[in-house]
Amino acid sequence: MSGYDQGKGSDVLDAQDRARFEQLVLPHLDAAFNLARWLLRRRADSEDVAQEAMLRAYRFFRGFHGGDARAWLLQIVRNTCYTWLEKNRPVELMSEFDEELHPQPSTSPEALAIAGDNRERLTRALETLPPRFREVLVLRELEGCSYKEIASITAIPIGTVMSALARARQRLHRALTQSTPQEASREL
Amino acid sequence: MSCDFTPTLLHGYLDDELDAARAAEFERHLECCKECTAALGAEESLRSSLQRSGLYENAPVALRKKIRAGLDAATASSAGMRISTWRMIAVAATVLIVAGVSWFSWPRAGKDSASTAPFTVAEIIDAHVRSLQPGHLTDVTSTDQHTVKPWFNGKLAFVPPVKDFADEGFILVGGRLDVLGGQNVAALVYSRRKHIINVFVLPTKEPDTAIHLPGLRQGYQWRHWRRQGMEYCAISDVSDSDLYELAQLMYQ
């Protein structure tokens, strides 16, 4: 497991550290913000937390010994988001992750083709999912992370990434169906 | 249910994360399982919706700026000391407000030979304030006068006298090149109880003067004098008695 040193950050970083950080980590600021935005759902909160996470990453930077800088950063962003949620919106974290998997998605491709290409509808549907479903979807579909990267960012065993994604997609299908406009839902 | 494949495998296939053998096996299964074929179609459709709807949100420009400022604050500056951002802003605001109210030309106001000083008060204050911005204070950082003085060699057409007065409570922090009145000058940086004092030094053909009476504007004190072919101006937010003490030490 690619953990980072949680215990202590060095706060004496010099110009050389700064240059390395600019080169390796700062280019992933968009990824950091995007993940925070989807975990916290509100832009203003996401800006604050992304900033805090980026500065935390900087303090821990001497503990980063090469490798996947994006995954390393996103791991810190995720932890910072969850800490923030625990403190500010604990109710959101209480939703159950391990629910039973139904064998088939409940939306037909046709219904999705009509309803799914709508940014607002997708956003709303994604936002109704518990954070742990939302994050695997965002990492996979928006960030293009591999299972290995998802495992290291979210601290779930690599063997369960596939089933986590399966559950998350199923939940999203269901959320989309539920938010389908009246005419469509009558048919389903 | 006719399909004996675990439904999660479909996701591994969709995500291209199955090994070659299992992927081939699943493809063979797809040929005869309508349920899985339909399910795969639904997942592909969902994926393309997610990816085509512009859901990815890039970091705002303002956030990028805030983070850079935060990184600056967390990086040890070359002088080994940090001037906080709010203080910088307060200083800049004061400069703007007061500059609008009082705009008199110094040293012409003085009654002695200072009238020929090649720079104005506004320029000195600007240079001092500019030096307090992060990373601007020194080009050479050393408390050793034998490091600071040779650093100016070849960078200026004159050699400024550089002395450390740490024993007297004025610690040499370093030096830098600056421009006053369109002329390259040496700036010597001292610290006095965490306050920064800039001493600007440039050559002059004018005769020596005493240390002139203090000037005060915008909360900054300055002292000006000429000595042995050099023109000096010390400026800081320390008290005038401190500034005068340094001026006397340098004058000797």
Coordinates of C-alpha atoms in Angstrom, one line a residue:
Chain A
M1 CA 0.0 0.0 0.0
S2 CA 1.5 3.3 -1.0
G3 CA 0.9 5.3 2.1
Y4 CA 2.5 8.6 2.8
D5 CA 4.0 9.8 6.1
Q6 CA 0.9 11.0 7.9
G7 CA 2.7 11.7 11.1
K8 CA 5.0 14.6 10.4
G9 CA 5.5 17.0 7.5
S10 CA 8.7 18.9 7.2
D11 CA 7.9 22.6 7.1
V12 CA 11.3 23.7 6.1
L13 CA 11.3 23.3 2.4
D14 CA 13.7 25.2 0.2
A15 CA 13.7 26.5 -3.3
Q16 CA 14.8 23.2 -4.7
D17 CA 11.9 21.4 -3.1
R18 CA 9.6 24.1 -4.5
A19 CA 10.9 23.7 -8.0
R20 CA 10.5 19.9 -7.9
F21 CA 7.0 20.2 -6.5
E22 CA 6.0 22.7 -9.3
Q23 CA 7.3 20.2 -11.8
L24 CA 5.9 16.9 -10.4
V25 CA 2.8 17.7 -8.3
L26 CA 1.3 21.1 -9.3
P27 CA 0.4 19.9 -12.8
H28 CA -2.1 17.7 -11.2
L29 CA -4.0 20.5 -9.5
D30 CA -7.0 20.1 -11.9
A31 CA -7.2 16.4 -10.9
A32 CA -7.1 17.4 -7.2
F33 CA -9.8 20.0 -7.6
N34 CA -12.0 17.7 -9.7
L35 CA -11.9 15.0 -7.1
A36 CA -12.5 17.4 -4.3
R37 CA -15.4 19.0 -6.2
W38 CA -17.1 15.6 -6.7
L39 CA -16.5 14.4 -3.1
L40 CA -17.7 17.7 -1.5
R41 CA -20.2 18.7 -4.2
R42 CA -19.8 22.5 -3.5
R43 CA -17.3 24.5 -5.3
A44 CA -16.4 26.9 -2.5
D45 CA -15.7 24.0 -0.1
S46 CA -13.8 22.2 -2.8
E47 CA -11.5 25.2 -3.3
D48 CA -10.7 25.4 0.3
V49 CA -10.1 21.7 0.7
A50 CA -8.1 21.4 -2.5
Q51 CA -5.9 24.3 -1.3
E52 CA -5.4 22.7 2.1
A53 CA -4.6 19.3 0.5
M54 CA -2.1 20.9 -1.9
L55 CA -0.3 22.6 1.0
R56 CA -0.4 19.4 3.0
A57 CA 1.1 17.6 0.0
Y58 CA 3.8 20.2 0.0
R59 CA 4.6 19.7 3.6
F60 CA 4.8 15.9 3.1
F61 CA 6.7 16.3 -0.2
R62 CA 10.0 15.1 1.2
G63 CA 8.2 11.8 2.0
F64 CA 7.3 11.4 -1.7
H65 CA 10.0 9.1 -3.2
G66 CA 9.1 9.2 -6.9
G67 CA 6.4 7.1 -8.7
D68 CA 2.9 8.2 -9.5
A69 CA 2.7 11.8 -8.4
R70 CA -1.0 12.1 -9.4
A71 CA -2.0 9.1 -7.3
W72 CA 0.1 10.3 -4.4
L73 CA -1.6 13.7 -4.5
L74 CA -5.1 12.3 -5.0
Q75 CA -4.6 10.1 -2.0
I76 CA -3.9 13.2 0.1
V77 CA -6.8 15.1 -1.5
R78 CA -9.2 12.2 -0.7
N79 CA -8.0 11.9 2.9
T80 CA -8.3 15.7 3.4
C81 CA -11.9 15.6 1.9
Y82 CA -13.0 12.8 4.2
T83 CA -11.5 14.5 7.2
W84 CA -13.4 17.6 6.2
L85 CA -16.6 15.7 5.7
E86 CA -16.3 13.9 9.0
K87 CA -16.0 17.3 10.7
N88 CA -18.6 19.2 8.7
R89 CA -21.1 16.8 7.2
P90 CA -20.8 13.5 9.1
V91 CA -24.2 12.3 7.9
E92 CA -22.9 12.0 4.3
L93 CA -20.4 9.4 5.4
M94 CA -23.0 7.1 7.1
S95 CA -24.3 5.6 3.9
E96 CA -23.7 1.9 3.5
F97 CA -21.2 0.8 0.8
D98 CA -21.5 -3.0 0.9
E99 CA -25.0 -3.5 -0.3
E100 CA -26.0 -6.5 -2.3
L101 CA -25.3 -6.3 -6.0
H102 CA -28.2 -6.8 -8.3
P103 CA -27.4 -8.8 -11.4
Q104 CA -28.5 -6.3 -14.1
P105 CA -28.5 -2.6 -14.4
S106 CA -31.9 -1.1 -14.4
T107 CA -31.6 1.4 -17.2
S108 CA -31.9 0.5 -20.8
P109 CA -29.3 2.0 -23.2
E110 CA -32.2 3.7 -25.0
A111 CA -33.4 5.5 -21.8
L112 CA -29.8 6.6 -21.1
A113 CA -29.4 7.9 -24.6
I114 CA -32.4 10.1 -24.1
A115 CA -31.8 11.1 -20.5
G116 CA -28.1 10.5 -19.9
D117 CA -26.5 13.1 -22.2
N118 CA -27.6 15.8 -19.9
R119 CA -25.0 17.3 -17.8
E120 CA -27.3 18.5 -15.1
R121 CA -29.1 15.2 -14.8
L122 CA -25.8 13.3 -14.6
T123 CA -24.5 15.7 -12.0
R124 CA -27.5 15.3 -9.9
A125 CA -27.5 11.6 -10.1
L126 CA -23.8 11.4 -9.3
E127 CA -24.3 13.7 -6.3
T128 CA -27.0 11.4 -4.8
L129 CA -24.5 8.5 -4.6
P130 CA -22.6 8.0 -1.4
P131 CA -19.1 9.5 -1.6
R132 CA -17.5 6.0 -1.8
F133 CA -19.4 5.2 -4.9
R134 CA -18.9 8.6 -6.4
E135 CA -15.2 8.6 -5.9
V136 CA -14.5 5.3 -7.8
L137 CA -16.7 6.5 -10.7
V138 CA -15.0 9.9 -10.8
L139 CA -11.5 8.4 -10.7
R140 CA -12.3 5.8 -13.3
E141 CA -14.5 7.7 -15.8
L142 CA -13.4 11.3 -15.4
E143 CA -9.8 10.9 -14.3
G144 CA -9.1 7.7 -16.3
C145 CA -7.3 5.9 -13.4
S146 CA -6.4 2.3 -13.6
Y147 CA -7.6 -0.2 -11.0
K148 CA -4.2 -0.1 -9.4
E149 CA -4.3 3.7 -9.1
I150 CA -7.8 3.6 -7.7
A151 CA -6.7 1.0 -5.1
S152 CA -3.8 3.2 -3.9
I153 CA -5.9 6.4 -3.9
T154 CA -8.9 5.0 -2.1
A155 CA -7.1 2.5 0.1
I156 CA -9.3 -0.4 -1.0
P157 CA -7.7 -3.7 -1.9
I158 CA -7.0 -4.0 -5.7
G159 CA -9.1 -7.1 -5.8
T160 CA -12.2 -5.3 -4.8
V161 CA -11.9 -2.3 -7.2
M162 CA -13.8 -4.1 -9.9
S163 CA -16.8 -5.0 -7.7
A164 CA -16.8 -1.5 -6.2
L165 CA -17.1 0.0 -9.7
A166 CA -19.8 -2.5 -10.5
R167 CA -21.8 -1.4 -7.5
A168 CA -21.2 2.2 -8.1
R169 CA -22.4 2.0 -11.8
Q170 CA -25.4 0.1 -10.7
R171 CA -26.3 2.8 -8.2
L172 CA -25.8 5.5 -10.8
H173 CA -28.1 3.7 -13.2
R174 CA -30.7 3.6 -10.5
A175 CA -30.3 7.2 -9.6
L176 CA -30.6 8.2 -13.3
T177 CA -33.8 6.1 -13.6
Q178 CA -35.3 7.7 -10.5
S179 CA -34.6 11.2 -11.8
T180 CA -36.0 10.5 -15.2
P181 CA -38.7 12.9 -16.0
Q182 CA -42.3 11.9 -15.4
E183 CA -43.2 10.7 -18.9
A184 CA -40.2 8.4 -19.0
S185 CA -40.6 7.0 -15.6
R186 CA -44.2 6.0 -16.2
E187 CA -42.9 3.6 -18.9
L188 CA -40.2 2.1 -16.8
Chain B
M1 CA -30.7 -17.0 -14.5
S2 CA -29.0 -18.5 -17.5
C3 CA -25.8 -16.5 -17.1
D4 CA -23.3 -18.0 -14.8
F5 CA -20.7 -15.3 -15.1
T6 CA -20.3 -13.1 -12.1
P7 CA -21.7 -9.7 -13.1
T8 CA -18.6 -7.9 -11.9
L9 CA -16.5 -9.5 -14.6
L10 CA -18.3 -7.4 -17.2
H11 CA -16.9 -4.3 -15.5
G12 CA -13.4 -5.7 -15.7
Y13 CA -13.9 -6.3 -19.3
L14 CA -15.4 -2.9 -19.9
D15 CA -12.4 -1.3 -18.1
D16 CA -9.9 -3.4 -20.0
E17 CA -8.6 -4.7 -16.7
L18 CA -9.0 -8.5 -17.3
D19 CA -6.0 -10.6 -18.3
A20 CA -6.0 -11.8 -21.8
A21 CA -7.3 -15.3 -21.0
R22 CA -10.3 -14.1 -19.0
A23 CA -11.1 -11.4 -21.6
A24 CA -11.2 -14.0 -24.3
E25 CA -13.3 -16.2 -22.2
F26 CA -15.8 -13.4 -21.6
E27 CA -15.9 -12.5 -25.3
R28 CA -16.9 -16.1 -26.1
H29 CA -19.5 -15.9 -23.4
L30 CA -20.9 -12.6 -24.9
E31 CA -21.6 -14.4 -28.2
C32 CA -24.2 -16.6 -26.6
C33 CA -25.5 -14.5 -23.7
K34 CA -28.0 -11.8 -24.6
E35 CA -28.2 -10.5 -21.0
C36 CA -24.5 -9.8 -20.7
T37 CA -24.5 -8.2 -24.2
A38 CA -27.3 -5.9 -23.3
A39 CA -25.7 -5.1 -19.9
L40 CA -22.4 -4.3 -21.6
G41 CA -24.2 -2.0 -24.0
A42 CA -25.8 -0.2 -21.1
E43 CA -22.5 0.3 -19.4
E44 CA -20.8 1.6 -22.5
S45 CA -23.6 4.0 -23.0
L46 CA -23.3 5.2 -19.4
R47 CA -19.6 5.6 -19.8
S48 CA -19.9 7.6 -22.9
S49 CA -22.5 9.9 -21.3
L50 CA -20.2 10.5 -18.3
Q51 CA -17.3 11.3 -20.5
R52 CA -19.1 13.4 -23.0
S53 CA -21.0 15.7 -20.7
G54 CA -18.3 18.0 -19.6
L55 CA -18.4 16.9 -15.9
Y56 CA -14.7 17.3 -15.4
E57 CA -14.0 20.5 -13.5
N58 CA -10.7 22.3 -13.8
A59 CA -9.2 24.2 -10.9
P60 CA -10.2 27.9 -11.0
V61 CA -7.4 30.4 -11.7
A62 CA -7.9 32.1 -8.3
L63 CA -7.3 28.8 -6.6
R64 CA -4.0 28.3 -8.5
K65 CA -2.9 31.8 -7.3
K66 CA -3.8 31.1 -3.7
I67 CA -1.9 27.9 -3.8
R68 CA 1.2 29.5 -5.2
A69 CA 1.1 32.1 -2.5
G70 CA 0.7 29.4 0.1
L71 CA 3.7 27.5 -1.3
D72 CA 5.7 30.8 -1.2
A73 CA 4.9 31.2 2.5
A74 CA 5.9 27.6 3.2
T75 CA 9.2 27.8 1.4
A76 CA 12.2 29.2 3.3
S77 CA 13.0 32.5 1.6
S78 CA 16.6 33.2 0.7
A79 CA 17.0 35.7 3.6
G80 CA 15.7 33.1 6.0
M81 CA 12.9 35.3 7.1
R82 CA 9.4 35.8 5.9
I83 CA 7.4 38.9 5.5
S84 CA 3.7 38.0 5.9
T85 CA 1.4 38.8 3.0
W86 CA -1.0 40.9 5.0
R87 CA 1.9 43.1 6.1
M88 CA 2.9 43.5 2.5
I89 CA -0.6 44.5 1.5
A90 CA -0.8 46.9 4.4
V91 CA 2.4 48.5 3.4
A92 CA 1.4 48.8 -0.2
A93 CA -1.9 50.3 0.8
T94 CA -0.2 52.8 3.0
V95 CA 2.1 53.8 0.2
L96 CA -0.8 54.3 -2.2
I97 CA -2.9 56.4 0.2
V98 CA -0.1 58.6 1.5
A99 CA 1.5 59.0 -1.9
G100 CA -1.8 60.6 -3.1
V101 CA -2.0 63.0 -0.2
S102 CA 1.6 64.3 0.2
W103 CA 3.9 64.5 -2.7
F104 CA 6.8 66.7 -1.8
S105 CA 10.2 66.4 -3.2
W106 CA 12.9 65.4 -0.9
P107 CA 15.8 66.2 -0.3
R108 CA 15.1 69.6 -1.7
A109 CA 13.2 70.3 1.5
G110 CA 16.4 70.1 3.5
K111 CA 18.4 73.3 4.0
D112 CA 21.8 71.9 3.4
S113 CA 23.6 70.3 0.5
A114 CA 21.3 67.4 0.4
S115 CA 19.4 69.2 -2.4
T116 CA 21.6 67.5 -5.0
A117 CA 20.7 63.9 -3.9
P118 CA 20.1 62.0 -7.1
F119 CA 16.9 60.3 -5.9
T120 CA 13.7 61.2 -4.3
V121 CA 12.0 60.0 -1.1
A122 CA 9.3 58.3 -3.1
E123 CA 12.0 56.2 -4.8
I124 CA 13.7 55.3 -1.6
I125 CA 10.4 54.2 0.0
D126 CA 9.4 52.3 -3.1
A127 CA 12.7 50.5 -3.1
H128 CA 12.4 49.7 0.6
V129 CA 8.9 48.4 0.3
R130 CA 9.8 46.4 -2.8
S131 CA 12.7 44.7 -0.9
L132 CA 10.2 43.5 1.7
Q133 CA 8.3 41.4 -0.8
P134 CA 9.2 37.7 -0.5
G135 CA 12.4 36.8 -2.2
H136 CA 13.3 40.4 -3.0
L137 CA 15.3 41.3 0.0
T138 CA 18.8 40.0 -0.9
D139 CA 20.7 38.8 -3.9
V140 CA 23.5 37.6 -1.6
T141 CA 22.6 36.3 1.8
S142 CA 25.3 36.3 4.3
T143 CA 26.1 37.7 7.7
D144 CA 29.8 37.8 6.7
Q145 CA 31.0 41.1 5.4
H146 CA 33.8 39.4 3.6
T147 CA 31.2 37.5 1.6
V148 CA 28.9 40.4 0.9
K149 CA 31.4 42.9 -0.1
P150 CA 33.2 40.9 -2.8
W151 CA 29.8 39.9 -4.2
F152 CA 29.4 43.4 -5.5
N153 CA 32.7 43.2 -7.5
G154 CA 32.0 43.5 -11.2
K155 CA 28.4 44.2 -10.6
L156 CA 28.8 47.9 -9.8
A157 CA 31.4 50.5 -10.9
F158 CA 32.2 51.1 -7.3
V159 CA 32.8 49.1 -4.1
P160 CA 30.5 49.8 -1.3
P161 CA 31.9 49.7 2.2
V162 CA 30.3 46.7 4.0
K163 CA 30.5 46.1 7.7
D164 CA 28.7 43.9 10.1
F165 CA 27.5 45.5 13.3
A166 CA 26.1 42.4 15.0
D167 CA 27.9 43.2 18.3
E168 CA 26.0 46.5 18.3
G169 CA 22.7 44.8 17.5
F170 CA 22.6 45.4 13.7
I171 CA 23.0 42.1 12.0
L172 CA 24.1 42.1 8.4
V173 CA 21.6 40.0 6.4
G174 CA 23.0 40.4 3.0
G175 CA 23.1 42.7 0.0
R176 CA 21.5 43.2 -3.4
L177 CA 21.6 45.4 -6.5
D178 CA 18.9 48.0 -6.7
V179 CA 18.1 51.0 -8.9
L180 CA 17.5 54.5 -7.6
G181 CA 17.0 57.6 -9.8
G182 CA 17.9 55.4 -12.8
Q183 CA 21.2 54.6 -11.3
N184 CA 22.5 51.2 -10.1
V185 CA 23.1 51.2 -6.4
A186 CA 24.2 48.8 -3.7
A187 CA 21.6 48.0 -1.0
L188 CA 23.0 46.6 2.3
V189 CA 20.4 44.9 4.4
Y190 CA 20.6 44.8 8.2
S191 CA 18.1 43.5 10.7
R192 CA 17.4 45.1 14.0
R193 CA 15.0 43.1 16.3
K194 CA 13.3 41.6 13.3
H195 CA 13.0 45.0 11.5
I196 CA 14.7 45.3 8.2
I197 CA 16.9 48.3 7.5
N198 CA 18.0 49.0 3.9
V199 CA 21.1 51.1 3.4
F200 CA 21.4 52.4 -0.1
V201 CA 25.0 53.2 -1.2
L202 CA 26.1 55.0 -4.4
P203 CA 29.2 57.0 -5.4
T204 CA 29.0 60.8 -5.3
K205 CA 31.4 63.7 -6.2
E206 CA 29.8 65.9 -3.6
P207 CA 31.7 66.8 -0.4
D208 CA 31.1 65.0 2.9
T209 CA 28.1 66.0 5.0
A210 CA 27.0 65.3 8.5
I211 CA 24.2 62.8 9.1
H212 CA 21.2 64.8 8.1
L213 CA 18.1 65.3 10.3
P214 CA 15.7 62.4 10.1
G215 CA 12.9 62.3 7.5
L216 CA 9.7 60.6 8.2
R217 CA 6.9 59.6 5.8
Q218 CA 4.4 56.8 5.7
G219 CA 5.8 55.4 8.9
Y220 CA 9.3 55.0 7.4
Q221 CA 12.3 56.8 8.8
W222 CA 15.4 57.7 6.8
R223 CA 18.8 59.2 7.4
H224 CA 21.0 60.5 4.7
W225 CA 24.6 61.5 4.6
R226 CA 27.7 61.6 2.5
R227 CA 31.1 60.3 3.4
Q228 CA 34.3 59.8 1.5
G229 CA 32.8 59.9 -2.0
M230 CA 29.8 57.8 -1.1
E231 CA 26.2 58.8 -0.7
Y232 CA 24.2 56.8 1.9
C233 CA 20.6 56.6 2.7
A234 CA 19.3 54.3 5.5
I235 CA 15.6 53.6 5.6
S236 CA 13.5 51.5 7.9
D237 CA 10.4 51.3 10.2
V238 CA 12.7 51.1 13.3
S239 CA 12.8 54.1 15.6
D240 CA 14.9 57.0 14.6
S241 CA 17.2 56.5 17.5
D242 CA 18.0 53.0 16.2
L243 CA 18.5 54.3 12.7
Y244 CA 20.7 57.1 13.9
E245 CA 22.8 54.6 15.8
L246 CA 23.4 52.6 12.7
A247 CA 24.2 55.7 10.7
Q248 CA 26.8 56.7 13.3
L249 CA 28.4 53.3 13.2
M250 CA 28.6 53.4 9.4
Y251 CA 29.8 57.0 9.5
Q252 CA 32.9 56.2 11.6

